[in-house]
Every structure is written in C-alpha cells, then in structure tokens.
Amino acid sequence: MGRWEPGARERLVVAAVDLFTEQGYDATTVAQIAERAGVTKSTFFRHFPDKRELLVAGQETLSRLLAEGIADAPDDASPLEAVAAGLGRAATAMGPGSRELAPRLKAAVAASAELQERDTLKTVSLAAAMTTALVSRGVPDPTAALAGELGVLAFKRGYAKWAEDDRGADDELAGYTLAALDELRAASASLG
C-alpha cells in the first residue's frame, strides 16, 4: 500500500459507499474501508476522524462554494438569483465521479439510520451556509432563511435527477439544480 498515493480521500469515499451498500453501514469497519481503498488505517484517519464523516466528505467545500457564489452574485441580484449563482458555483465541484457514485450513496444512506442522520445534518449545514451568505448581502433573516432552504431543496432535487438521468456524461449538475430552483420558485408563487 502506497503511503502517500494521490486520490486516497476519493478512493476511501468510494470504498466506503460500496461497502456500506454491500454489507451495511454497521457491519463495515474502518479496516475494511482502508483495505478496499488500498491504503493503511492511519491514512484513513488522516482524512477522516471516523467512518460517519465519509458521508459528508465534501460538505465544507460545497458550503464554501455555495457561499462564494452567493457573495459574488451581482449587487442587484434578488435572493433567489444569488442562490442560483451559489448553486452554479457549487455544481462545478461535482463531476462524473460524483454522478456515478450517487445511486450507491443513496442506497447506503437509505439503509442506515445513522447515515440518514448525517445526511440531515449536512442539509442543515448547507442551508445555514447559504442563509449566512445571504444575510451578509443585506437580505433580511426570514427571507435569507427561506431562500437558503429553497436552495438546499433545489440542490438535492437537481442532484437526484442528475444522478438518475440517462443523458450523456456531458450533462452538468448546474442545469439540473437551476431547473429545480425554477420549479420551486414557481411552486412557491402558487402558494398564494
């Protein structure tokens, strides 16, 4: 096993998701994940404090990209236009590997209450990052919170459709998340 092989973090995530899907979250050990990824246990612990953290491996990056996109939106952008800019920026971090992994990740999360809890915490964290970025733009708290929640819902809906769609690998996540945001915007307008 190579001690400093590139891509170890990504291989660990893929190995963990595959093992969680094959044998269940509870039955999977850190040693098994490390072995499947071709790294040592100490390499695992350099990247993750425990196996629960594998699910939220890119959360910090995703939160940062969402917030940066919102901050960089034009000054006259509405809250949802700023959220759209954040979604567009965050989608750049998700490539074909993420798309391929998505169905296995979904199955692993569905089979484990602990992973469902981590996924929920991830959702809350992403909404908080967008809300904070919107408040920093001067958007009032209730409006920022609602726009942040719609942004997370759009991201999750767009990501799910992107992962399930049979289109070519050239399809980018941004189109799916922005279409989902447009659908949610229309749906919220119909609430009266």
Short mmCIF file of C-alpha atoms in Angstrom, two decimals:
data_model
loop_
_atom_site.label_atom_id
_atom_site.label_comp_id
_atom_site.label_asym_id
_atom_site.label_seq_id
_atom_site.Cartn_x
_atom_site.Cartn_y
_atom_site.Cartn_z
CA MET A 1 0.00 0.00 0.00
CA GLY A 2 1.37 3.36 -1.01
CA ARG A 3 1.65 5.72 1.90
CA TRP A 4 1.09 9.00 0.05
CA GLU A 5 -0.78 7.90 -3.05
CA PRO A 6 -2.80 10.66 -4.70
CA GLY A 7 -6.57 10.35 -4.62
CA ALA A 8 -6.65 8.45 -1.33
CA ARG A 9 -9.53 10.54 0.04
CA GLU A 10 -11.70 9.90 -3.01
CA ARG A 11 -10.84 6.19 -3.02
CA LEU A 12 -11.79 5.97 0.65
CA VAL A 13 -15.19 7.53 -0.03
CA VAL A 14 -15.89 5.18 -2.95
CA ALA A 15 -14.72 2.14 -0.99
CA ALA A 16 -16.87 3.08 1.99
CA VAL A 17 -20.00 3.69 -0.07
CA ASP A 18 -19.52 0.38 -1.87
CA LEU A 19 -19.02 -1.50 1.40
CA PHE A 20 -21.95 0.25 3.08
CA THR A 21 -24.12 -0.80 0.14
CA GLU A 22 -22.80 -4.38 0.03
CA GLN A 23 -22.79 -5.28 3.71
CA GLY A 24 -24.41 -2.41 5.58
CA TYR A 25 -23.01 0.52 7.47
CA ASP A 26 -22.85 -1.19 10.87
CA ALA A 27 -21.03 -4.26 9.51
CA THR A 28 -18.37 -2.18 7.74
CA THR A 29 -15.13 -1.43 9.60
CA VAL A 30 -12.53 1.24 9.04
CA ALA A 31 -10.00 -1.53 8.34
CA GLN A 32 -12.19 -2.91 5.55
CA ILE A 33 -12.64 0.54 4.03
CA ALA A 34 -8.89 1.20 4.11
CA GLU A 35 -8.11 -2.20 2.61
CA ARG A 36 -10.65 -1.75 -0.21
CA ALA A 37 -9.21 1.71 -0.96
CA GLY A 38 -5.65 0.36 -0.97
CA VAL A 39 -4.43 2.50 1.93
CA THR A 40 -3.50 1.97 5.56
CA LYS A 41 -5.78 2.63 8.53
CA SER A 42 -3.54 5.54 9.51
CA THR A 43 -4.14 7.06 6.06
CA PHE A 44 -7.88 6.68 6.66
CA PHE A 45 -7.58 8.58 9.94
CA ARG A 46 -5.50 11.34 8.31
CA HIS A 47 -8.52 12.05 6.12
CA PHE A 48 -11.48 11.21 8.38
CA PRO A 49 -11.96 11.04 12.15
CA ASP A 50 -14.39 8.10 11.76
CA LYS A 51 -16.49 6.30 9.16
CA ARG A 52 -19.52 8.55 9.74
CA GLU A 53 -17.62 11.50 8.32
CA LEU A 54 -17.24 9.83 4.92
CA LEU A 55 -20.79 10.81 4.01
CA VAL A 56 -20.06 14.50 4.42
CA ALA A 57 -16.61 14.35 2.84
CA GLY A 58 -17.17 17.33 0.53
CA GLN A 59 -19.53 19.30 2.75
CA GLU A 60 -17.06 22.04 3.69
CA THR A 61 -16.10 22.58 0.06
CA LEU A 62 -19.74 22.54 -1.02
CA SER A 63 -20.73 25.05 1.69
CA ARG A 64 -17.83 27.31 0.75
CA LEU A 65 -18.68 27.21 -2.96
CA LEU A 66 -22.36 27.95 -2.30
CA ALA A 67 -21.43 30.91 -0.10
CA GLU A 68 -18.84 32.23 -2.57
CA GLY A 69 -21.30 32.04 -5.45
CA ILE A 70 -23.88 33.96 -3.42
CA ALA A 71 -21.32 36.57 -2.36
CA ASP A 72 -20.13 37.05 -5.94
CA ALA A 73 -23.64 37.46 -7.39
CA PRO A 74 -24.35 40.91 -8.85
CA ASP A 75 -25.30 43.52 -6.26
CA ASP A 76 -28.79 43.90 -7.72
CA ALA A 77 -29.49 40.14 -7.71
CA SER A 78 -32.60 39.01 -5.85
CA PRO A 79 -32.10 36.48 -3.04
CA LEU A 80 -33.07 33.60 -5.33
CA GLU A 81 -30.84 34.91 -8.12
CA ALA A 82 -27.97 34.96 -5.62
CA VAL A 83 -28.86 31.39 -4.58
CA ALA A 84 -28.82 30.41 -8.27
CA ALA A 85 -25.30 31.84 -8.51
CA GLY A 86 -24.31 29.77 -5.48
CA LEU A 87 -25.83 26.62 -6.97
CA GLY A 88 -23.98 27.23 -10.21
CA ARG A 89 -20.67 27.64 -8.38
CA ALA A 90 -21.20 24.56 -6.19
CA ALA A 91 -22.16 22.40 -9.17
CA THR A 92 -18.66 22.89 -10.58
CA ALA A 93 -17.32 20.64 -7.80
CA MET A 94 -19.47 17.71 -8.90
CA GLY A 95 -18.15 15.78 -11.85
CA PRO A 96 -18.80 12.41 -13.47
CA GLY A 97 -17.37 10.57 -10.46
CA SER A 98 -19.98 12.15 -8.20
CA ARG A 99 -22.69 11.22 -10.66
CA GLU A 100 -21.56 7.62 -10.79
CA LEU A 101 -21.35 7.37 -7.00
CA ALA A 102 -24.76 8.96 -6.33
CA PRO A 103 -27.04 5.90 -6.70
CA ARG A 104 -24.80 3.80 -4.43
CA LEU A 105 -24.62 6.61 -1.90
CA LYS A 106 -28.40 6.97 -1.94
CA ALA A 107 -28.81 3.22 -1.30
CA ALA A 108 -26.28 3.28 1.54
CA VAL A 109 -28.00 6.24 3.22
CA ALA A 110 -31.46 4.68 2.82
CA ALA A 111 -30.25 1.53 4.58
CA SER A 112 -28.76 3.23 7.66
CA ALA A 113 -30.45 5.41 10.28
CA GLU A 114 -27.05 6.79 11.30
CA LEU A 115 -26.22 7.82 7.73
CA GLN A 116 -29.68 9.37 7.35
CA GLU A 117 -28.95 11.46 10.43
CA ARG A 118 -25.60 12.59 8.98
CA ASP A 119 -27.30 13.44 5.70
CA THR A 120 -29.86 15.56 7.54
CA LEU A 121 -27.10 17.41 9.40
CA LYS A 122 -25.37 18.03 6.08
CA THR A 123 -28.57 19.55 4.70
CA VAL A 124 -28.90 21.84 7.72
CA SER A 125 -25.28 22.93 7.35
CA LEU A 126 -25.66 23.76 3.64
CA ALA A 127 -28.82 25.78 4.33
CA ALA A 128 -27.02 27.66 7.11
CA ALA A 129 -24.09 28.49 4.79
CA MET A 130 -26.46 29.93 2.17
CA THR A 131 -28.51 31.81 4.75
CA THR A 132 -25.38 33.37 6.27
CA ALA A 133 -24.11 34.40 2.83
CA LEU A 134 -27.46 35.99 2.01
CA VAL A 135 -27.62 37.86 5.33
CA SER A 136 -24.11 39.17 4.58
CA ARG A 137 -25.57 40.63 1.37
CA GLY A 138 -28.15 42.50 3.44
CA VAL A 139 -31.06 40.10 2.91
CA PRO A 140 -33.39 40.08 5.97
CA ASP A 141 -33.15 36.93 8.13
CA PRO A 142 -36.54 35.34 7.30
CA THR A 143 -36.06 35.89 3.57
CA ALA A 144 -32.48 34.62 3.72
CA ALA A 145 -33.54 31.51 5.64
CA LEU A 146 -36.32 30.74 3.17
CA ALA A 147 -34.06 31.30 0.16
CA GLY A 148 -31.36 29.12 1.77
CA GLU A 149 -33.84 26.30 2.37
CA LEU A 150 -35.12 26.57 -1.21
CA GLY A 151 -31.51 26.46 -2.39
CA VAL A 152 -30.82 23.24 -0.50
CA LEU A 153 -34.04 21.69 -1.75
CA ALA A 154 -33.14 22.71 -5.32
CA PHE A 155 -29.66 21.25 -4.91
CA LYS A 156 -30.99 17.96 -3.55
CA ARG A 157 -33.72 17.67 -6.20
CA GLY A 158 -31.37 18.63 -9.02
CA TYR A 159 -28.66 16.27 -7.78
CA ALA A 160 -31.10 13.36 -7.55
CA LYS A 161 -32.41 13.94 -11.08
CA TRP A 162 -28.89 14.42 -12.44
CA ALA A 163 -27.79 11.14 -10.83
CA GLU A 164 -30.77 9.21 -12.19
CA ASP A 165 -30.91 10.71 -15.67
CA ASP A 166 -29.73 8.63 -18.63
CA ARG A 167 -28.31 11.56 -20.56
CA GLY A 168 -24.67 11.70 -21.59
CA ALA A 169 -21.87 12.25 -19.14
CA ASP A 170 -21.50 15.79 -20.52
CA ASP A 171 -24.64 16.91 -18.66
CA GLU A 172 -23.61 19.23 -15.89
CA LEU A 173 -25.23 19.37 -12.48
CA ALA A 174 -25.77 23.14 -12.68
CA GLY A 175 -28.53 22.79 -15.28
CA TYR A 176 -30.40 20.35 -13.06
CA THR A 177 -30.10 22.41 -9.87
CA LEU A 178 -31.11 25.64 -11.62
CA ALA A 179 -34.12 23.93 -13.23
CA ALA A 180 -35.12 22.61 -9.81
CA LEU A 181 -34.81 26.12 -8.35
CA ASP A 182 -37.04 27.49 -11.11
CA GLU A 183 -39.64 24.78 -10.36
CA LEU A 184 -39.53 25.62 -6.64
CA ARG A 185 -39.81 29.34 -7.37
CA ALA A 186 -42.95 28.69 -9.44
CA ALA A 187 -44.35 26.36 -6.80
CA SER A 188 -43.79 28.91 -4.02
CA ALA A 189 -45.51 31.62 -6.09
CA SER A 190 -48.59 29.41 -6.30
CA LEU A 191 -48.85 29.20 -2.51
CA GLY A 192 -50.69 32.50 -2.52
#
